[in-house]
CSV table of C-alpha atoms and ligand atoms in Angstrom, one decimal:
chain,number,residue,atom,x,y,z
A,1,UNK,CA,21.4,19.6,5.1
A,2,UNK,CA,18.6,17.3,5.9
A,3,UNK,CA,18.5,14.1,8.0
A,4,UNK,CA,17.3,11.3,6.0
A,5,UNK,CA,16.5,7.7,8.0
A,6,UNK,CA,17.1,4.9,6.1
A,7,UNK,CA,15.4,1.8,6.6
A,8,UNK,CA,16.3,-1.2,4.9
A,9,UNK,CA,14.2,-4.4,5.0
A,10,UNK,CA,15.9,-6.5,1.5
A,11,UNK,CA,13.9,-7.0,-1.5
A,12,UNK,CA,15.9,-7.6,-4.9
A,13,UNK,CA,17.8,-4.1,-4.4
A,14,UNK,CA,19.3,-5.9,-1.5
A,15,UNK,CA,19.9,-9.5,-3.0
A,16,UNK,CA,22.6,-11.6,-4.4
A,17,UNK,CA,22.2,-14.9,-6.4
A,18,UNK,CA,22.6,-17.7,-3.5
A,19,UNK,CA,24.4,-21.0,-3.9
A,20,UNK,CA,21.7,-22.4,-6.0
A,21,UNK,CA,21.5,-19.8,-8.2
A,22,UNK,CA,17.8,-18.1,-7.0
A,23,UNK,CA,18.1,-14.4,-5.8
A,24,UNK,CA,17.7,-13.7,-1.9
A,25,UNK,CA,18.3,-10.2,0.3
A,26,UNK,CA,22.3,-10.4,1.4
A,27,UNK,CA,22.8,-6.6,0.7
A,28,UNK,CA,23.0,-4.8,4.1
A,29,UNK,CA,21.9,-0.9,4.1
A,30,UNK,CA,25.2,0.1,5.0
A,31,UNK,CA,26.8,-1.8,1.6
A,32,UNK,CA,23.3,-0.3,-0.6
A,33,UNK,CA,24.6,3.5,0.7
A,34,UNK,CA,28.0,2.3,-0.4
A,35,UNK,CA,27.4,1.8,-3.7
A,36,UNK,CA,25.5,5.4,-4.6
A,37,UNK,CA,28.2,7.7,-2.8
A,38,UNK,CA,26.3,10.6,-4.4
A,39,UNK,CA,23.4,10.4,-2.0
A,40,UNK,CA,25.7,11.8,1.2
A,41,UNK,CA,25.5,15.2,-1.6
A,42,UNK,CA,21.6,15.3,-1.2
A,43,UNK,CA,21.4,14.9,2.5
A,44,UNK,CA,22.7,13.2,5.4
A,45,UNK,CA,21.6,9.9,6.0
A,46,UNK,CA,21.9,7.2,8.9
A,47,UNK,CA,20.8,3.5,8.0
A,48,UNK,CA,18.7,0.9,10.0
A,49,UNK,CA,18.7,-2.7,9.3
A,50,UNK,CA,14.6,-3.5,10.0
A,51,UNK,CA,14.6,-6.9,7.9
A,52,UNK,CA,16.4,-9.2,5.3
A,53,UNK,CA,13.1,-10.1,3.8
A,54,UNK,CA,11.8,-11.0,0.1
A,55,UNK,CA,9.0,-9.1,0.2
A,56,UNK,CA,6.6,-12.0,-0.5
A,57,UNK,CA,7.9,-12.4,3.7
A,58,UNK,CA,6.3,-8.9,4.7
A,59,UNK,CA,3.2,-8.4,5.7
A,60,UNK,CA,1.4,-6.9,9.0
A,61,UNK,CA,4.0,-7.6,11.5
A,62,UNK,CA,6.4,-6.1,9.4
A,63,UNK,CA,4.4,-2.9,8.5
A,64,UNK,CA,4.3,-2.7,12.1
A,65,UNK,CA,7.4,-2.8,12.8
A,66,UNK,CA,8.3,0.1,10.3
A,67,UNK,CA,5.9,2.4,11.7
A,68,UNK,CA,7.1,2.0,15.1
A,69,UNK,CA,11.0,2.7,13.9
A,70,UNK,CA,9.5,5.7,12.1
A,71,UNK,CA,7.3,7.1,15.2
A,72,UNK,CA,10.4,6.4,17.7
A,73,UNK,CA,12.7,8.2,15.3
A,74,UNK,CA,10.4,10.8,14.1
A,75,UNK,CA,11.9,13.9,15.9
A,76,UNK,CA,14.9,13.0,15.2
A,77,UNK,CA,14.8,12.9,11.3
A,78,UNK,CA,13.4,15.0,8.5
A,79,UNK,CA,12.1,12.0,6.5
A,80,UNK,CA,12.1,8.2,5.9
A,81,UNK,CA,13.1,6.1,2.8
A,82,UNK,CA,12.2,2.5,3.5
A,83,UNK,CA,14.2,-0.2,0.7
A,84,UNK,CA,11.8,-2.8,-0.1
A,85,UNK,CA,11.1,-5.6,-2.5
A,86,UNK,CA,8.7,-4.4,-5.1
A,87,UNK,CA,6.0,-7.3,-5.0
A,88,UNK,CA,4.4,-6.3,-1.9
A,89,UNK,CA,6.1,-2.7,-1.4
A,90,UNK,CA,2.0,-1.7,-2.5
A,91,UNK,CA,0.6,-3.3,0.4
A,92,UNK,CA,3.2,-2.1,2.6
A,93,UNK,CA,2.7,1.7,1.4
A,94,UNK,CA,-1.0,1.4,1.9
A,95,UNK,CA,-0.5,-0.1,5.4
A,96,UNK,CA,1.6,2.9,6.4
A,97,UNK,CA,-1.0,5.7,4.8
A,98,UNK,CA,-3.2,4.6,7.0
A,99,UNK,CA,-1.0,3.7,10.2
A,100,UNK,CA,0.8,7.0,9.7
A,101,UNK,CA,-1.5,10.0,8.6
A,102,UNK,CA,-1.2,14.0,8.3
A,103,UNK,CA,2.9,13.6,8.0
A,104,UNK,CA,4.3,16.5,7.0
A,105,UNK,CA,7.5,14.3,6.9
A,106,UNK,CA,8.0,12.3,3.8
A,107,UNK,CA,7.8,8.4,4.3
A,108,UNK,CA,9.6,7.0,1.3
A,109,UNK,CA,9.6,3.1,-0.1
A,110,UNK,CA,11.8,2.4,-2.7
A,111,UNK,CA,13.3,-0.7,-4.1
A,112,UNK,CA,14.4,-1.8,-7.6
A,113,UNK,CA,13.8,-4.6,-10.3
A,114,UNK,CA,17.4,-5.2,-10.3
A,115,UNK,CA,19.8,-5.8,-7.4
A,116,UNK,CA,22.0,-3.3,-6.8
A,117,UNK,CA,25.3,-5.2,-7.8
A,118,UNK,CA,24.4,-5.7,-11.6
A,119,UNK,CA,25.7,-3.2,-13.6
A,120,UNK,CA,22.1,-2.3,-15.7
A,121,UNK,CA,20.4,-2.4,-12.1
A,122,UNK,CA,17.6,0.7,-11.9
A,123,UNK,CA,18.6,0.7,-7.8
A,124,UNK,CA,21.1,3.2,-8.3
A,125,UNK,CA,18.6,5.8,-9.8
A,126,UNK,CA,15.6,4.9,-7.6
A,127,UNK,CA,18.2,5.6,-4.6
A,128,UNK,CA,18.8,8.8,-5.6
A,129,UNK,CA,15.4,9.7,-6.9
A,130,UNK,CA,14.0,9.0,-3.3
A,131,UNK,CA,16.4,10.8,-1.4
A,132,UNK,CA,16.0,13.8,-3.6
A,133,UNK,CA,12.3,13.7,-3.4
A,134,UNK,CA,12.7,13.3,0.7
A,135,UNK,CA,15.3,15.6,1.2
A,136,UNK,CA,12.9,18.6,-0.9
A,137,UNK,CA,10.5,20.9,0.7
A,138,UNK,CA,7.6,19.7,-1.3
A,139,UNK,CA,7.9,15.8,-0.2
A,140,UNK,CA,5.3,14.7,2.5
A,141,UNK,CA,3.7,11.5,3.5
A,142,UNK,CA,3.3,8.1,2.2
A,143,UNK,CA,4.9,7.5,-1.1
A,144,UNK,CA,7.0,5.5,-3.4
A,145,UNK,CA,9.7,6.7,-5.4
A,146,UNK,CA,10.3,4.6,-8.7
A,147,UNK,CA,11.6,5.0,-12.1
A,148,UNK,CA,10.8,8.9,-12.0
A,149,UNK,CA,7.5,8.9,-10.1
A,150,UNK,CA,6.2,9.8,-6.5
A,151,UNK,CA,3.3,7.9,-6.1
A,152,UNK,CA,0.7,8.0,-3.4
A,153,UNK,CA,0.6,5.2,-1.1
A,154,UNK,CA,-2.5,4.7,-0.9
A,155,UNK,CA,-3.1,4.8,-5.0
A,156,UNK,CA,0.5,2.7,-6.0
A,157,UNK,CA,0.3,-0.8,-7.6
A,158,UNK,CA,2.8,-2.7,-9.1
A,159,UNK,CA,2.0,-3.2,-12.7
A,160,UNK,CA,4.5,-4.8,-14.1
A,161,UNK,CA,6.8,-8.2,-13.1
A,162,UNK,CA,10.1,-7.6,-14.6
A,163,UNK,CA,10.1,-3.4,-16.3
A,164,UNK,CA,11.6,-0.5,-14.4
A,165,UNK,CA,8.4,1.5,-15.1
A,166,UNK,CA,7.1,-0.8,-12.8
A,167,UNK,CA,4.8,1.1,-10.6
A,168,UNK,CA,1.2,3.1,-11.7
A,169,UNK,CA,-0.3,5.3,-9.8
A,170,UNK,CA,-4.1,4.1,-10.2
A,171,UNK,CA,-7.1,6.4,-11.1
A,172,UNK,CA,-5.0,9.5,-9.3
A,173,UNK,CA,-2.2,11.8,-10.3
A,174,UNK,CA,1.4,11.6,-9.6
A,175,UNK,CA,2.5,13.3,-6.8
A,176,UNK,CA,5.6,14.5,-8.6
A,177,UNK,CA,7.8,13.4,-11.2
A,178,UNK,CA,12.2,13.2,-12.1
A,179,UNK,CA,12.5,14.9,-16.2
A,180,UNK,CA,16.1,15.0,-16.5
A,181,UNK,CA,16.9,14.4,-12.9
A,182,UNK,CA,15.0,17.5,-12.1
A,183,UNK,CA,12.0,17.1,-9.7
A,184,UNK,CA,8.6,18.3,-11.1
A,185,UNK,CA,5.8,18.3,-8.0
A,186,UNK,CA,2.0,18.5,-8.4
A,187,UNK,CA,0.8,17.4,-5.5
A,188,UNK,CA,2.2,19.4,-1.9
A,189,UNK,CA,0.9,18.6,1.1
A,190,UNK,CA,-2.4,20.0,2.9
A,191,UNK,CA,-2.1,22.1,5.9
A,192,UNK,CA,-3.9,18.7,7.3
A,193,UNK,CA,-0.2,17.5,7.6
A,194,UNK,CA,0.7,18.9,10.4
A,195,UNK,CA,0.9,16.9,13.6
A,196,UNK,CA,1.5,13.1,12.6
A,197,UNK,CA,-1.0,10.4,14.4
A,198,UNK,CA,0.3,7.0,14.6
A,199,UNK,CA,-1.5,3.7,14.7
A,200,UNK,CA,0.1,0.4,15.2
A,201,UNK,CA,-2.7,-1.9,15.7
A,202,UNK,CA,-3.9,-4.2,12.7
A,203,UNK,CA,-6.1,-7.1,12.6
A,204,UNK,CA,-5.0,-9.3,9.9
A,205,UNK,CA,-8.1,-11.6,10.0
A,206,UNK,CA,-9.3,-10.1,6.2
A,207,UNK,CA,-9.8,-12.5,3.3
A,208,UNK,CA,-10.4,-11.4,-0.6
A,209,UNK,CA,-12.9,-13.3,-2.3
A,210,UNK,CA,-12.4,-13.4,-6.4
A,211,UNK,CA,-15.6,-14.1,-7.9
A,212,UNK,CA,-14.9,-16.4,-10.5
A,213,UNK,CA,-17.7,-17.4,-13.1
A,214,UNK,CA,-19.8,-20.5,-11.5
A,215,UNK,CA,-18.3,-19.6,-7.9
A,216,UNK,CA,-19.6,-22.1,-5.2
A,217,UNK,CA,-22.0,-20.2,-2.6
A,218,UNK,CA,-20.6,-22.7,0.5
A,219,UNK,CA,-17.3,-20.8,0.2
A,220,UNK,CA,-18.6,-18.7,2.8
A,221,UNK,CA,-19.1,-21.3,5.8
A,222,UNK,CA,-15.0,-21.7,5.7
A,223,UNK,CA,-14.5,-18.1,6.7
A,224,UNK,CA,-16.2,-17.8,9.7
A,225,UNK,CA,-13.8,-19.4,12.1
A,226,UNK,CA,-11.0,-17.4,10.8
A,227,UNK,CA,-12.3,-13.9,9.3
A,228,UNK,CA,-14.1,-10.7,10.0
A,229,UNK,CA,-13.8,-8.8,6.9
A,230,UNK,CA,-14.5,-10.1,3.9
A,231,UNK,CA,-13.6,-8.5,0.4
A,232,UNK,CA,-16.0,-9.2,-2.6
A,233,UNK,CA,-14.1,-8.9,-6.0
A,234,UNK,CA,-16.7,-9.0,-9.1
A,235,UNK,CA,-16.9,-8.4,-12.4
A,236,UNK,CA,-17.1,-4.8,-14.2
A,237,UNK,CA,-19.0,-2.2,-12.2
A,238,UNK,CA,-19.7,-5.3,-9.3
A,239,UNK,CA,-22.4,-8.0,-8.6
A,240,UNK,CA,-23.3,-10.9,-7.1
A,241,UNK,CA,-24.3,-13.6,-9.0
A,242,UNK,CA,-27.4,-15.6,-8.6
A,243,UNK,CA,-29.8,-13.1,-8.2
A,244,UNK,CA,-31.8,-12.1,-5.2
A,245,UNK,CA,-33.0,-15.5,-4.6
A,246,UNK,CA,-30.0,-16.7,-4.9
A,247,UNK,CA,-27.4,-18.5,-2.0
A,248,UNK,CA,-24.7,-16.7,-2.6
A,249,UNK,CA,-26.8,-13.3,-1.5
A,250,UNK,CA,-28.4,-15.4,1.4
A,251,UNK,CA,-24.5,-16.1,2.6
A,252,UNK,CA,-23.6,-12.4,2.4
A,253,UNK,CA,-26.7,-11.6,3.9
A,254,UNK,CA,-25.9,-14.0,7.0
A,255,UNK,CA,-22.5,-12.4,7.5
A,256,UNK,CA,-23.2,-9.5,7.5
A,257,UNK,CA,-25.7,-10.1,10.4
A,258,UNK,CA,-23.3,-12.1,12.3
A,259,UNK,CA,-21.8,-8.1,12.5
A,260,UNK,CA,-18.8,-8.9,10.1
A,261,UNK,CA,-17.9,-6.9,7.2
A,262,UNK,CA,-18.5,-7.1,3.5
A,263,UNK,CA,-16.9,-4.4,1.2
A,264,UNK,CA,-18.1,-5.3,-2.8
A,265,UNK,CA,-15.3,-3.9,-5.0
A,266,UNK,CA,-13.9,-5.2,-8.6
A,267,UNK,CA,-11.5,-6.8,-10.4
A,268,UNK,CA,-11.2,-4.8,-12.9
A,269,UNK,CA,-8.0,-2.1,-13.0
A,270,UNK,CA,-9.4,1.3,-13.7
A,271,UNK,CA,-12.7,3.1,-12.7
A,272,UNK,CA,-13.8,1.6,-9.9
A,273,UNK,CA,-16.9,-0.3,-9.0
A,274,UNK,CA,-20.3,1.2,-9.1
A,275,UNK,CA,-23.5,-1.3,-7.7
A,276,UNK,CA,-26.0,0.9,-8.6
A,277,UNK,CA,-25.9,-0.1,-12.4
A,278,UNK,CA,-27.5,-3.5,-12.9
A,279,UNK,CA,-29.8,-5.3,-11.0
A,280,UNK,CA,-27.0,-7.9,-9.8
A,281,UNK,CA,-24.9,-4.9,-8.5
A,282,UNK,CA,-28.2,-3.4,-6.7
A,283,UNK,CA,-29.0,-6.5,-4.8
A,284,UNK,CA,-25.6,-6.5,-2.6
A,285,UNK,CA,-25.9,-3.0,-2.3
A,286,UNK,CA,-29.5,-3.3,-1.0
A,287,UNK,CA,-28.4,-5.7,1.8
A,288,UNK,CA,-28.0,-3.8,5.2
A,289,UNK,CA,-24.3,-2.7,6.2
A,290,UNK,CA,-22.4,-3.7,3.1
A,291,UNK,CA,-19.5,-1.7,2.0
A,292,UNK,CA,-18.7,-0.6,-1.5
A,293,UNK,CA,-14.8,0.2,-2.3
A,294,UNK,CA,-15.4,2.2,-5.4
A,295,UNK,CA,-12.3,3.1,-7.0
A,296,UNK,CA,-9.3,2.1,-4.1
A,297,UNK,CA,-7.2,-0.5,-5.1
A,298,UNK,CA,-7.3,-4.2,-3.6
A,299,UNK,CA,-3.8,-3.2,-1.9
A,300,UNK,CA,-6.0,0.1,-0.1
A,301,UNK,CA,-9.2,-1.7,0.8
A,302,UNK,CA,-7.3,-4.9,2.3
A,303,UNK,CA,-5.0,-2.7,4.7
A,304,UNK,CA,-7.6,-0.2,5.3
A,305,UNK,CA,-9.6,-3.0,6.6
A,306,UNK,CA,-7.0,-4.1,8.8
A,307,UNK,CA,-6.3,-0.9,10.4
A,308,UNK,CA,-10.3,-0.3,10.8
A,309,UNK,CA,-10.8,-3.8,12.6
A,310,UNK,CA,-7.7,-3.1,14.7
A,311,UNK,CA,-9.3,0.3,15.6
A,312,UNK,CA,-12.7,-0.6,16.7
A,313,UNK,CA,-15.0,-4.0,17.3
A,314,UNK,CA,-18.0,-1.8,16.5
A,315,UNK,CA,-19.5,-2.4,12.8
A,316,UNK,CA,-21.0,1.0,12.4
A,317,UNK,CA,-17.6,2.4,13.3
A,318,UNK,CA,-15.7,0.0,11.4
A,319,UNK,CA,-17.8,1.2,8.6
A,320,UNK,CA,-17.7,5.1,9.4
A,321,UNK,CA,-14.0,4.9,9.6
A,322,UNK,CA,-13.8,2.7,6.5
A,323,UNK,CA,-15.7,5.3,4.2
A,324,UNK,CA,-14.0,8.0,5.1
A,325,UNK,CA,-11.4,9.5,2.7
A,326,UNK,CA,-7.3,8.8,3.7
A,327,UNK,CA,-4.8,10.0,1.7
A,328,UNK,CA,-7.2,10.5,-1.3
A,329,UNK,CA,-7.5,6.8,-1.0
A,330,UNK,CA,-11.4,6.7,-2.3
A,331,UNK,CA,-12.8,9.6,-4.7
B,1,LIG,N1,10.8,-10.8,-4.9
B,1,LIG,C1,11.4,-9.5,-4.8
B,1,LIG,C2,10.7,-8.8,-3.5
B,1,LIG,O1,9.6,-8.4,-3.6
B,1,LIG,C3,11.1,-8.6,-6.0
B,1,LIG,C4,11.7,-7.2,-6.0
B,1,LIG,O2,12.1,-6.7,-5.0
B,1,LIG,O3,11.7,-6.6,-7.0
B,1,LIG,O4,11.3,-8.8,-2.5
């Protein structure tokens, strides 16, 4: 039977209404294996307690934290599955495709839209769907388990608030899918996935810029102080607007000479950006040392960053390591 690590950190799978009535993580991992006494028939499992956190409450020190209970565990287990609130377990799986790579082991998040003590809850199945999926021979990697998908890390977003279909995998196939409780898999893993290489060093100092129409050019002057990276979300196929006289170019221009980072991408879902279309897309793209994020998602190209800036202070290897391909992360 296979070992199977467990490692909770709350979310809604984990919460109970408090006093006032408004849901909060009170669940421990011991209580969540409890209440699905089928999983000890899939594999044998042995719980952590990480964090009691509402998701919205995770972020980079958390991420790191996970990664280092997975690396100091990792020859003592067979896989992960990591519980999770679903509103950030996105960022948190990109995160770890890029702070664990080529792991043959299965890294699992999983979390529900119900909490596990209501009686409709979708925990129970999304328990059992990610222990299955870790404990086969075809699991590997970074991936979330819900409502009868594997998803990529590094392609997962949550698309939906309150559904249990709540996760897409974006602009890539699923890795596998559960039709009648029966695991289907597409994706295996690479020989690549071999030898895992861990990296626990992030630089949070990243901020997402939505272009919104009529966007003040003097936005820019505020991120200095705090920022090395910053993320440009346009419109469609991307863009700057104000042409190539225009201050908001000027701005971009000036950061990206002060040896920060500039990565265009868009807010639209599907597809991916592409600057090489209209003249307001080929003006950023002309301006030395920016980035384009094509088709990642916004959860990808904001931990990506992170990991890059924590990796080197060099902006030609920030942006060698930034454009090259992780977990099928950029197509
Ligand atoms: N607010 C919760 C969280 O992300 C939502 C959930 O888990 O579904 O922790």
């Amino acid at each position: 039977m296979k070992r199977i690590m467990l490692l909770a950190t709350g979310g809604t799978i984990a919460s109970k209404p408090s006093e006032n009535g408004a849901l909060a993580p009170a669940i421990s991992a011991d209580e969540i294996l409890e209440f699905v006494p089928e999983l000890k028939d899939i594999c044998h499992i042995e719980a952590m307690e990480l964090y009691d956190l509402d998701s919205t409450d995770m972020g980079p020190e958390q991420w790191i934290g996970i990664a280092s209970a997975i690396r100091d565990n990792y020859d003592e287990f067979d896989g992960f599955v990591i519980t999770h609130g679903t509103d950030t377990m996105a960022y948190t799986a990109s995160a770890l495709s890029y702070m664990i790579q080529h792991s043959r082991k299965p890294v699992i998040l999983t979390g529900s839209q119900k909490s596990i003590y209501k009686r409709d809850t979708d925990a129970r199945r999304n328990l059992i769907q990610a222990f299955t999926y870790a404990a086969s021979d075809s699991a590997f990697g970074v991936q979330i388990v819900f409502d009868s998908k594997v998803i990529l890390g590094s392609r997962a977003r949550k698309v939906r608030s309150k559904s249990f279909n709540a996760f897409s995998s974006i602009d890539y196939p699923e890795t596998a899918v559960f039709r009648d409780e029966r695991l289907i898999p597409f994706l295996r893993p690479s020989e690549e996935e071999d030898e895992p290489c861990f990296s626990l060093k992030l630089d949070e100092r990243v901020f997402v810029l939505r272009l919104i129409p009529g966007i003040k050019p003097d936005i820019f002057s505020m991120l200095y102080p705090s920022y090395r990276a910053v993320v440009i979300e346009g419109f469609g196929v991307g863009g700057l607007p104000g042409g190539e006289k225009g201050e908001l170019l000027s701005s971009v221009r000036r950061w990206l000479s002060s040896g920060r980072l500039a990565v265009f991408s868009t807010q639209v879902w599907h597809e991916g950006s592409d600057l090489s279309v209209y003249e307001v897309g080929r003006i950023a793209r002309e301006l030395p040392g920016v980035l384009e994020a094509r088709d990642m998602t916004p959860e990808s190209i904001v931990t990506k960053l992170m990991w890059v800036l924590g990796k080197t202070e060099d902006p030609n290897e920030a942006r060698r390591l930034f454009e090259t391909p992780i977990m099928h992360d950029i197509l």
